[in-house]
Coordinates of C-alpha atoms (C1' of nucleotides) and ligand atoms in Angstrom, one line a residue:
Chain A
M1 CA 79.2 121.7 115.1
A2 CA 82.7 122.0 115.5
S3 CA 82.7 119.3 117.8
V4 CA 81.7 117.2 115.1
L5 CA 84.0 117.6 112.6
S6 CA 86.9 118.0 114.9
R7 CA 87.8 114.3 114.9
R8 CA 87.7 114.1 111.3
L9 CA 90.0 117.3 110.7
G10 CA 92.6 116.0 112.6
K11 CA 94.5 114.2 110.0
R12 CA 94.4 117.1 107.8
S13 CA 97.3 118.7 107.8
L14 CA 97.4 122.3 108.4
L15 CA 98.0 123.1 105.1
G16 CA 98.8 126.8 105.0
A17 CA 100.8 126.9 108.0
R18 CA 103.3 124.3 107.4
V19 CA 104.0 124.2 104.1
L20 CA 107.7 125.4 104.5
G21 CA 109.1 123.5 107.0
P22 CA 108.5 119.7 106.4
S23 CA 110.0 118.3 103.8
A24 CA 113.1 116.8 105.3
S25 CA 111.7 113.7 106.9
D26 CA 110.9 111.5 104.4
G27 CA 110.6 108.0 104.4
P28 CA 113.0 107.0 107.5
S29 CA 112.0 107.9 110.9
G30 CA 110.1 110.2 112.5
A31 CA 113.2 111.6 114.0
G32 CA 113.7 113.7 111.3
S33 CA 110.5 115.4 111.7
S34 CA 111.0 116.0 115.3
L35 CA 114.2 117.6 114.8
E36 CA 112.8 119.6 112.0
P37 CA 111.8 122.5 113.8
Q38 CA 114.7 123.4 115.5
A39 CA 116.9 123.2 112.6
E40 CA 115.3 126.1 111.3
L41 CA 117.6 128.4 113.0
P42 CA 118.6 131.6 111.1
E43 CA 121.6 131.5 109.1
G44 CA 122.9 128.0 109.8
A45 CA 122.7 127.9 106.2
A46 CA 123.8 124.3 105.8
P47 CA 123.1 122.5 109.2
Q48 CA 119.5 121.6 108.6
R49 CA 120.0 119.7 105.4
F50 CA 122.3 117.2 106.7
L51 CA 119.7 115.8 108.8
T52 CA 118.3 114.1 105.6
S53 CA 121.4 112.2 105.7
K54 CA 119.8 109.9 108.2
G55 CA 123.0 108.9 109.9
P56 CA 122.4 108.3 113.4
S57 CA 125.7 108.9 114.5
C58 CA 125.8 112.5 113.4
Q59 CA 123.4 113.3 116.2
E60 CA 125.8 112.3 118.8
Q61 CA 128.7 114.0 117.6
P62 CA 130.1 116.2 120.2
K63 CA 129.7 119.9 119.7
E64 CA 133.1 120.2 118.3
V65 CA 132.3 118.1 115.4
L66 CA 129.2 119.9 114.8
K67 CA 131.3 123.1 115.0
A68 CA 133.9 121.9 112.5
L69 CA 131.1 120.5 110.5
G70 CA 129.2 123.8 110.2
T71 CA 132.3 125.6 108.9
A72 CA 133.8 122.7 106.9
G73 CA 130.9 122.7 105.0
L74 CA 131.2 126.2 103.9
Q75 CA 134.8 126.7 104.1
Q76 CA 137.4 126.0 106.6
V77 CA 137.9 124.5 110.0
V78 CA 140.4 125.6 112.6
F79 CA 142.9 122.8 112.8
Q80 CA 144.3 122.6 116.1
P81 CA 148.1 121.6 115.9
G82 CA 148.7 118.1 116.8
Q83 CA 145.1 117.2 115.5
K84 CA 144.7 114.1 113.6
V85 CA 143.4 114.7 110.0
Y86 CA 143.0 113.3 106.9
V87 CA 144.2 114.8 103.9
W88 CA 144.1 114.3 100.1
H89 CA 147.6 113.8 99.1
G90 CA 149.2 112.1 96.0
G91 CA 146.2 110.8 94.8
Q92 CA 145.0 109.1 97.8
E93 CA 143.9 109.8 101.3
C94 CA 146.5 109.8 104.0
T95 CA 146.4 110.4 107.9
G96 CA 148.4 112.9 109.2
L97 CA 148.6 115.3 112.3
V98 CA 148.2 119.0 111.9
E99 CA 151.3 120.9 112.1
Q100 CA 150.1 124.3 111.9
H101 CA 146.8 126.1 110.5
S102 CA 147.6 129.3 108.8
W103 CA 144.2 130.9 108.9
A104 CA 145.4 133.6 106.8
E105 CA 146.1 131.9 103.6
D106 CA 143.8 129.1 104.8
K107 CA 146.5 126.5 104.4
V108 CA 147.3 123.9 106.6
T109 CA 150.5 122.0 107.3
V110 CA 150.1 118.5 107.9
W111 CA 152.5 116.0 108.9
L112 CA 151.8 112.8 107.0
L113 CA 152.2 109.8 109.1
D114 CA 152.3 107.4 106.3
Q115 CA 154.8 109.1 104.2
K116 CA 156.7 110.5 107.1
L117 CA 156.6 113.9 105.2
Q118 CA 155.2 117.3 105.6
I119 CA 153.0 118.8 103.3
C120 CA 151.2 122.0 103.0
C121 CA 147.8 122.2 101.4
K122 CA 144.6 124.0 101.5
A123 CA 142.4 123.8 104.5
E124 CA 139.6 122.4 102.4
E125 CA 141.8 119.6 101.3
V126 CA 142.0 118.6 105.0
W127 CA 139.2 117.1 106.9
L128 CA 139.0 115.8 110.6
S129 CA 138.9 112.3 111.4
E130 CA 135.7 112.9 113.3
L131 CA 134.0 114.0 110.4
Q132 CA 132.0 111.5 108.8
C133 CA 128.7 111.1 107.6
V134 CA 128.3 114.7 106.9
M135 CA 127.1 115.7 103.8
P136 CA 128.0 118.5 102.1
P137 CA 125.4 121.1 102.3
V138 CA 125.1 122.1 98.8
A139 CA 127.1 122.0 96.0
L140 CA 130.6 121.8 96.1
P141 CA 132.1 121.5 92.9
E142 CA 131.5 118.0 92.1
L143 CA 135.0 117.2 92.7
G144 CA 134.7 118.2 96.2
A145 CA 131.6 116.6 96.7
Q146 CA 133.0 113.4 95.5
A147 CA 136.1 113.6 97.9
L148 CA 133.7 114.1 100.7
A149 CA 131.6 111.3 99.8
Y150 CA 134.2 108.8 100.1
R151 CA 136.0 110.0 102.9
P152 CA 134.3 108.0 105.5
V153 CA 134.8 104.9 103.6
S154 CA 138.3 105.2 103.0
R155 CA 138.9 106.0 106.4
N156 CA 138.4 102.6 107.6
I157 CA 139.6 100.8 104.8
D158 CA 142.8 102.3 103.8
V159 CA 142.6 100.9 100.2
P160 CA 142.8 103.3 97.4
K161 CA 139.3 104.0 96.6
R162 CA 138.1 102.7 93.2
K163 CA 137.0 104.6 90.5
S164 CA 134.1 102.8 90.5
D165 CA 133.5 103.3 94.1
A166 CA 133.6 106.8 93.5
V167 CA 131.3 106.8 90.8
E168 CA 129.0 104.5 93.1
M169 CA 129.0 106.9 95.8
D170 CA 128.5 109.8 93.6
E171 CA 125.4 108.6 92.3
M172 CA 124.1 107.8 95.6
M173 CA 124.8 111.1 96.7
A174 CA 123.0 112.4 93.8
A175 CA 120.3 110.3 94.4
M176 CA 120.0 111.5 98.0
V177 CA 120.3 114.8 97.3
L178 CA 117.6 114.4 94.8
T179 CA 115.4 112.6 97.2
S180 CA 115.7 115.2 99.8
L181 CA 115.3 118.1 97.2
S182 CA 112.2 116.5 95.8
C183 CA 110.7 116.3 99.4
S184 CA 111.4 119.7 100.5
P185 CA 109.8 121.9 98.0
V186 CA 106.6 120.8 99.0
V187 CA 106.2 124.4 99.4
Q188 CA 105.5 125.7 96.1
S189 CA 103.1 128.3 97.0
P190 CA 104.8 131.0 94.9
P191 CA 105.6 129.8 91.5
G192 CA 108.8 131.2 92.3
A193 CA 112.1 129.5 91.1
E194 CA 111.3 126.2 92.9
A195 CA 113.2 123.1 92.1
N196 CA 110.2 121.9 90.3
F197 CA 112.0 119.4 88.2
S198 CA 112.5 116.8 90.4
A199 CA 109.7 117.8 92.7
S200 CA 106.9 117.4 90.1
R201 CA 108.2 114.0 89.1
A202 CA 108.4 112.7 92.5
V203 CA 105.0 114.0 93.7
S204 CA 103.4 112.8 90.8
G205 CA 104.6 109.5 91.3
D206 CA 103.0 107.5 88.8
P207 CA 103.7 104.2 90.3
W208 CA 100.6 104.2 92.1
K209 CA 100.2 100.3 91.8
E210 CA 96.6 100.4 91.7
S211 CA 95.0 98.1 89.3
G212 CA 91.9 99.0 87.7
D213 CA 89.2 99.5 90.1
V214 CA 87.4 96.9 88.3
S215 CA 84.5 95.1 89.9
D216 CA 84.7 95.3 93.2
S217 CA 84.4 91.9 94.1
G218 CA 81.0 92.1 95.4
S219 CA 81.8 91.3 98.7
S220 CA 79.0 89.7 100.4
T221 CA 75.6 90.3 99.2
T222 CA 72.6 90.9 101.4
S223 CA 74.0 93.2 103.9
G224 CA 72.7 96.2 105.4
H225 CA 70.0 98.3 104.6
W226 CA 71.8 100.8 103.0
S227 CA 74.6 100.0 100.8
G228 CA 73.5 96.5 100.7
S229 CA 71.8 95.1 97.9
S230 CA 69.1 92.8 97.6
G231 CA 70.1 89.0 97.8
I232 CA 70.8 88.8 94.2
S233 CA 74.1 88.8 93.4
T234 CA 74.5 91.0 90.7
P235 CA 77.9 91.8 89.6
S236 CA 78.4 95.0 91.1
P237 CA 78.0 97.8 88.5
P238 CA 81.0 99.5 88.2
H239 CA 79.4 102.8 87.9
P240 CA 80.1 104.9 84.9
Q241 CA 83.5 106.3 86.0
A242 CA 85.3 107.8 83.6
S243 CA 82.2 110.1 82.8
P244 CA 82.0 112.8 85.2
K245 CA 81.1 115.9 83.5
Y246 CA 84.1 118.2 83.8
L247 CA 83.7 121.3 82.0
G248 CA 86.6 121.9 80.1
D249 CA 89.2 123.5 81.7
A250 CA 87.2 126.7 82.3
F251 CA 88.9 128.7 84.5
G252 CA 92.1 126.7 84.8
S253 CA 94.9 129.0 84.3
P254 CA 96.6 127.8 81.3
Q255 CA 99.7 127.4 83.5
T256 CA 101.3 124.0 82.6
D257 CA 103.2 122.1 85.1
H258 CA 102.5 124.3 87.9
G259 CA 102.6 122.6 91.0
F260 CA 99.9 120.5 92.3
E261 CA 98.8 122.5 95.3
T262 CA 96.8 119.7 96.5
D263 CA 99.0 117.0 95.7
P264 CA 101.4 117.2 98.4
D265 CA 98.8 117.2 100.8
P266 CA 96.4 114.8 100.1
F267 CA 98.8 112.4 98.5
L268 CA 101.8 112.5 100.7
L269 CA 99.8 113.2 103.9
D270 CA 96.4 112.2 103.6
E271 CA 96.3 109.3 101.3
P272 CA 99.2 107.7 100.5
A273 CA 96.8 104.8 100.2
P274 CA 97.2 103.2 96.7
R275 CA 93.6 103.5 95.7
K276 CA 92.3 106.6 94.2
R277 CA 90.3 108.0 91.9
K278 CA 90.2 107.9 88.4
N279 CA 90.1 111.2 86.3
S280 CA 92.5 112.5 84.2
V281 CA 92.9 116.2 85.1
K282 CA 90.6 118.2 87.0
V283 CA 90.2 121.4 88.9
M284 CA 89.4 120.9 92.3
Y285 CA 88.6 123.2 95.0
K286 CA 90.4 123.3 98.4
C287 CA 89.2 124.4 101.5
L288 CA 91.4 127.1 103.1
W289 CA 89.9 126.7 106.6
P290 CA 92.5 126.8 109.2
N291 CA 92.9 123.0 109.8
C292 CA 91.0 121.7 107.0
G293 CA 92.6 120.9 103.7
K294 CA 89.7 119.5 102.1
V295 CA 89.8 119.3 98.4
L296 CA 86.6 118.8 96.6
R297 CA 85.8 118.4 93.1
S298 CA 82.9 120.7 92.6
I299 CA 82.6 124.2 93.5
V300 CA 79.5 123.8 95.1
G301 CA 80.8 120.9 97.1
I302 CA 83.4 123.1 98.5
K303 CA 81.1 125.8 99.0
R304 CA 78.8 123.7 101.0
H305 CA 81.7 122.1 102.9
V306 CA 82.7 125.5 104.0
K307 CA 79.2 126.7 104.8
A308 CA 78.1 123.7 106.6
L309 CA 81.2 122.8 108.4
H310 CA 83.0 125.8 109.0
L311 CA 80.6 128.5 108.7
G312 CA 77.7 126.9 110.8
D313 CA 74.6 126.3 108.9
T314 CA 72.8 128.2 106.3
V315 CA 70.3 129.4 108.7
D316 CA 70.9 132.2 110.6
S317 CA 73.9 133.0 108.4
D318 CA 72.6 136.4 107.5
Q319 CA 75.4 138.3 107.6
F320 CA 77.8 135.8 106.5
K321 CA 76.2 135.3 103.3
R322 CA 78.8 134.0 100.7
E323 CA 81.3 134.2 103.2
E324 CA 82.3 131.0 102.1
D325 CA 83.7 132.1 99.0
F326 CA 86.7 133.0 100.9
Y327 CA 87.5 129.9 102.1
Y328 CA 88.5 128.0 99.2
T329 CA 90.6 128.1 96.2
E330 CA 90.8 126.2 93.3
V331 CA 93.7 124.0 92.1
Q332 CA 94.3 121.6 89.4
M333 CA 95.3 118.2 89.8
K334 CA 96.2 115.7 87.3
E335 CA 95.6 112.0 87.9
E336 CA 96.2 108.8 85.8
P337 CA 93.3 106.6 85.1
A338 CA 94.6 103.4 86.2
G339 CA 93.9 101.0 83.5
L340 CA 94.0 102.8 80.4
S341 CA 96.9 104.8 79.7
A342 CA 96.9 106.9 76.5
P343 CA 99.4 105.8 74.3
G344 CA 102.0 108.4 74.1
T345 CA 101.1 111.4 76.0
P346 CA 102.8 109.8 79.3
T347 CA 102.4 112.4 81.6
A348 CA 101.7 115.2 79.3
E349 CA 99.5 117.7 80.0
P350 CA 96.0 117.3 79.1
A351 CA 95.6 119.3 76.4
P352 CA 92.5 121.2 76.3
T353 CA 91.1 118.9 74.5
P354 CA 88.2 119.8 72.0
R355 CA 84.9 119.4 73.0
V356 CA 83.1 116.1 72.5
T357 CA 81.7 116.3 68.8
S358 CA 78.6 116.1 70.2
S359 CA 77.1 115.2 73.4
S360 CA 74.6 113.0 72.0
L361 CA 77.0 110.9 70.3
A362 CA 78.8 110.7 73.3
T363 CA 76.5 108.4 74.8
L364 CA 76.7 105.9 72.0
P365 CA 80.1 104.7 72.0
L366 CA 78.4 101.7 73.9
P367 CA 75.5 100.5 72.1
L368 CA 77.2 99.0 69.2
P369 CA 74.6 97.0 67.5
K370 CA 76.0 93.8 68.2
A371 CA 74.1 90.9 68.6
Q372 CA 76.0 89.5 71.2
T373 CA 73.7 88.0 73.7
S374 CA 75.8 85.5 75.5
G375 CA 79.0 87.2 75.5
P376 CA 81.9 86.4 77.9
E377 CA 80.6 89.3 79.7
H378 CA 82.5 90.5 82.4
S379 CA 86.1 90.8 81.6
S380 CA 85.9 93.8 83.9
L381 CA 89.7 93.9 84.4
E382 CA 90.1 97.0 82.3
S383 CA 89.1 100.1 81.5
P384 CA 86.3 101.7 82.7
L385 CA 84.0 103.2 80.4
P386 CA 80.5 104.2 80.6
S387 CA 79.1 101.1 79.7
G388 CA 80.4 99.8 82.6
A389 CA 77.2 100.3 84.6
L390 CA 75.1 98.7 82.0
S391 CA 77.4 95.8 81.6
K392 CA 75.8 94.2 84.5
S393 CA 72.7 93.4 82.8
A394 CA 73.5 89.7 82.2
P395 CA 72.3 88.5 79.1
G396 CA 68.8 87.9 79.6
S397 CA 67.6 88.9 82.8
F398 CA 66.3 92.1 83.6
W399 CA 65.6 90.9 87.2
H400 CA 69.0 91.4 87.9
I401 CA 68.7 95.0 87.0
Q402 CA 65.8 95.8 88.5
A403 CA 67.0 94.1 91.8
D404 CA 69.7 96.3 91.5
H405 CA 67.6 99.5 92.2
A406 CA 65.2 97.6 94.3
Y407 CA 67.3 98.0 97.1
Q408 CA 66.9 101.6 97.3
A409 CA 63.3 101.5 96.8
L410 CA 62.3 99.1 99.1
P411 CA 63.5 97.0 102.1
S412 CA 64.5 93.9 99.9
F413 CA 62.2 91.3 101.1
Q414 CA 59.4 91.1 98.5
I415 CA 61.5 91.2 95.6
P416 CA 61.3 87.7 94.8
V417 CA 57.6 88.1 94.4
S418 CA 57.0 89.9 91.2
P419 CA 59.8 91.5 89.8
H420 CA 58.2 92.5 86.6
I421 CA 56.5 95.2 88.4
Y422 CA 59.4 97.1 89.2
T423 CA 60.7 96.2 85.7
S424 CA 57.9 97.7 84.2
I425 CA 57.8 100.6 86.5
S426 CA 61.4 101.5 86.1
W427 CA 61.1 101.5 82.4
A428 CA 58.0 103.4 82.6
A429 CA 59.8 106.2 84.1
A430 CA 62.5 105.6 81.6
P431 CA 60.7 107.1 78.6
A432 CA 61.2 110.3 79.8
A433 CA 64.8 109.8 78.9
A434 CA 64.8 108.4 75.7
S435 CA 68.1 107.0 74.3
P436 CA 69.9 110.1 73.4
L437 CA 69.0 112.1 76.3
S438 CA 71.7 111.2 78.6
P439 CA 74.0 113.9 77.8
V440 CA 76.3 112.1 79.5
R441 CA 79.2 114.4 79.2
S442 CA 81.6 111.6 79.6
R443 CA 84.3 111.8 77.4
S444 CA 87.2 110.3 79.0
L445 CA 90.7 111.3 78.6
S446 CA 92.1 112.3 75.4
F447 CA 90.3 110.2 72.8
S448 CA 93.0 111.0 70.5
E449 CA 92.7 108.0 68.5
P450 CA 93.6 104.6 69.9
Q451 CA 90.2 104.6 71.3
P452 CA 89.3 101.2 70.1
P453 CA 89.4 99.6 73.4
P454 CA 86.6 101.7 74.8
A455 CA 84.3 101.2 71.8
A456 CA 84.6 97.8 71.4
K457 CA 84.3 97.1 74.8
S458 CA 82.3 94.4 76.4
H459 CA 78.8 95.8 75.3
L460 CA 75.9 93.7 75.6
I461 CA 74.5 96.3 77.3
V462 CA 71.8 97.3 75.2
T463 CA 68.7 95.7 76.1
S464 CA 65.8 97.4 74.9
P465 CA 65.1 99.3 77.8
P466 CA 66.3 102.7 77.3
R467 CA 67.4 103.6 80.6
A468 CA 70.8 105.0 79.9
Q469 CA 72.4 106.7 82.4
G470 CA 73.9 104.7 85.2
S471 CA 71.6 103.4 87.6
A472 CA 68.2 105.3 87.5
R473 CA 68.2 107.3 90.4
K474 CA 64.9 107.3 92.4
A475 CA 62.8 110.3 91.9
R476 CA 63.2 112.2 94.9
G477 CA 60.4 111.7 97.3
E478 CA 58.4 114.7 98.2
A479 CA 57.9 114.2 101.8
K480 CA 59.9 116.4 104.0
K481 CA 62.6 114.6 105.4
C482 CA 64.5 115.0 108.6
R483 CA 66.9 117.4 107.1
K484 CA 64.1 119.8 106.2
V485 CA 62.1 119.4 109.0
Y486 CA 64.8 119.7 111.7
G487 CA 67.1 121.9 109.9
I488 CA 71.1 121.2 109.6
E489 CA 71.5 122.7 112.9
H490 CA 69.7 119.8 114.8
R491 CA 71.3 117.1 112.9
D492 CA 71.3 115.0 115.9
Q493 CA 67.6 114.9 115.8
W494 CA 67.5 113.5 112.4
C495 CA 67.0 109.6 111.8
T496 CA 70.1 107.8 111.3
A497 CA 69.6 107.4 107.9
C498 CA 69.3 110.9 107.1
R499 CA 72.6 111.6 109.4
W500 CA 74.2 109.3 107.1
K501 CA 72.8 110.7 104.0
K502 CA 70.9 107.7 103.2
A503 CA 67.4 107.1 102.3
C504 CA 65.4 108.5 105.3
Q505 CA 63.7 106.0 107.4
R506 CA 61.4 108.2 109.6
F507 CA 59.7 109.9 106.8
L508 CA 59.2 107.4 104.0
D509 CA 57.8 108.7 100.9
Chain B
dC1 C1' 70.5 127.2 95.6
dA2 C1' 68.4 123.2 98.5
dT3 C1' 67.5 118.4 99.2
dG4 C1' 67.8 113.5 99.1
dC5 C1' 70.7 109.9 99.1
dC6 C1' 73.8 106.6 96.4
dG7 C1' 78.3 104.9 96.7
dG8 C1' 82.7 105.0 98.4
dG9 C1' 85.5 105.1 102.4
dG10 C1' 87.6 105.4 107.1
dA11 C1' 87.7 103.5 111.7
Chain C
dT1 C1' 79.5 97.7 111.3
dC2 C1' 78.8 102.6 112.3
dC3 C1' 79.6 106.6 110.7
dC4 C1' 80.8 110.4 107.5
dC5 C1' 80.6 112.8 103.3
dG6 C1' 81.5 113.8 98.1
dG7 C1' 79.0 114.1 94.1
dC8 C1' 75.2 114.2 91.8
dA9 C1' 70.5 114.0 90.5
dT10 C1' 66.6 116.6 91.4
dG11 C1' 63.2 120.3 92.7
Ligands
ZN601 ZN1 65.3 111.1 108.4

DNA sequence: CATGCCGGGGA
DNA sequence: TCCCCGGCATG
């Protein structure tokens, strides 16, 4: 068992473990990360932070600089007489030589080369020439920060820095700081006083490009057995997407902003990829197993996951009964459905929306008694909506529909023969589910009021055959399949289909 | 809760 | 392609 998943787990970050450290390295190089660990030194206070400033040159600085740096950040440096330094004097930066440094009062006497005069000022107003690209660790009173900011620049330029420059730099600094900040607090386990402000923003990163999932450009037609569909090209059904049930918030703690426990991981590390699911807010479950950070949508799913992948199989798990309960935790995530955006309520918290009026009604938004037979159909581009699945039914041909499921039922060859059969069959089965039945607990996000789009959607669904609900799922065959026969522990003996969780080939129904 | 397997992905 | 697996429909 372990062997099996090992590879897969690889990529998962060790959630629990790392949390704290990472952060620093963001976009740029891997260098950051490598250094990371070491920076962890105790008491260094400032040091580690400056890594984020990416300046490559920093690293090569001789130790002396570092030393200066370390102190400079906090306070003073020991200036050696004769040392070349820069000092802020008369509204501008001047070069000078250290005359003497009175550690006691923390004053430094500097001989200004330019003005040919000697001044005495605070140590903090003097900085070493080697110093550069050093970021003040924390908050210096802005002024200080500012000064620091342009030191490096003016140093080579020798021009009275412009206000604008200063401002610019300042902003830049701010940005950088923010950036680093936003990355670092990935932590967030304890709702302590984190810098959640920027964090949330950065993480949630709305700019997921992502366009609606839309029609998945079919991609070939007849393809493999599973997954493939019959030759007929039916516009792939979008699948009732926004509908997943989703019990009200349920256990969700009313906590609001609260971190996205999972976000950091899955989003930053796991799937920086553009695509994503389309729900609004959900309660998810995260596997706490050492190296697995899996996050599943359903509690059963997670349990299963833990049980099957981490605890071994169900069988012989006598004493471990329900042990899996200890290996997951629930978390909440929020997501933005690509296409439709609720008017207003940008990132707002999904209020505990009231329950849908009546489940029965819910199913109906689609069947608008519109007599559109040959509509423009498709126009997929936009929002998802339960009708999606049906939309595929082109004006007039059920065959398509039937074909659609056909793939699962049969190999696909004899489809051309007499589609009617299937058609009738499927419908026959349908009766059970009369129109109202589909308790589609759909209910997309807030249906506050501008709901028009969905309702007026494309439509043309209809078609008498009342087989609501996405695509009818094949009734489960009664024959024992590999899984049951061999048991999970002998998965390797299953037929491939079963192994892949596809329709069993070995024990056909 | 256990199964079966579709649909979506990743490599 | 090959392979996996979440989620969901079903017993
Ligand atoms: Zn099988």
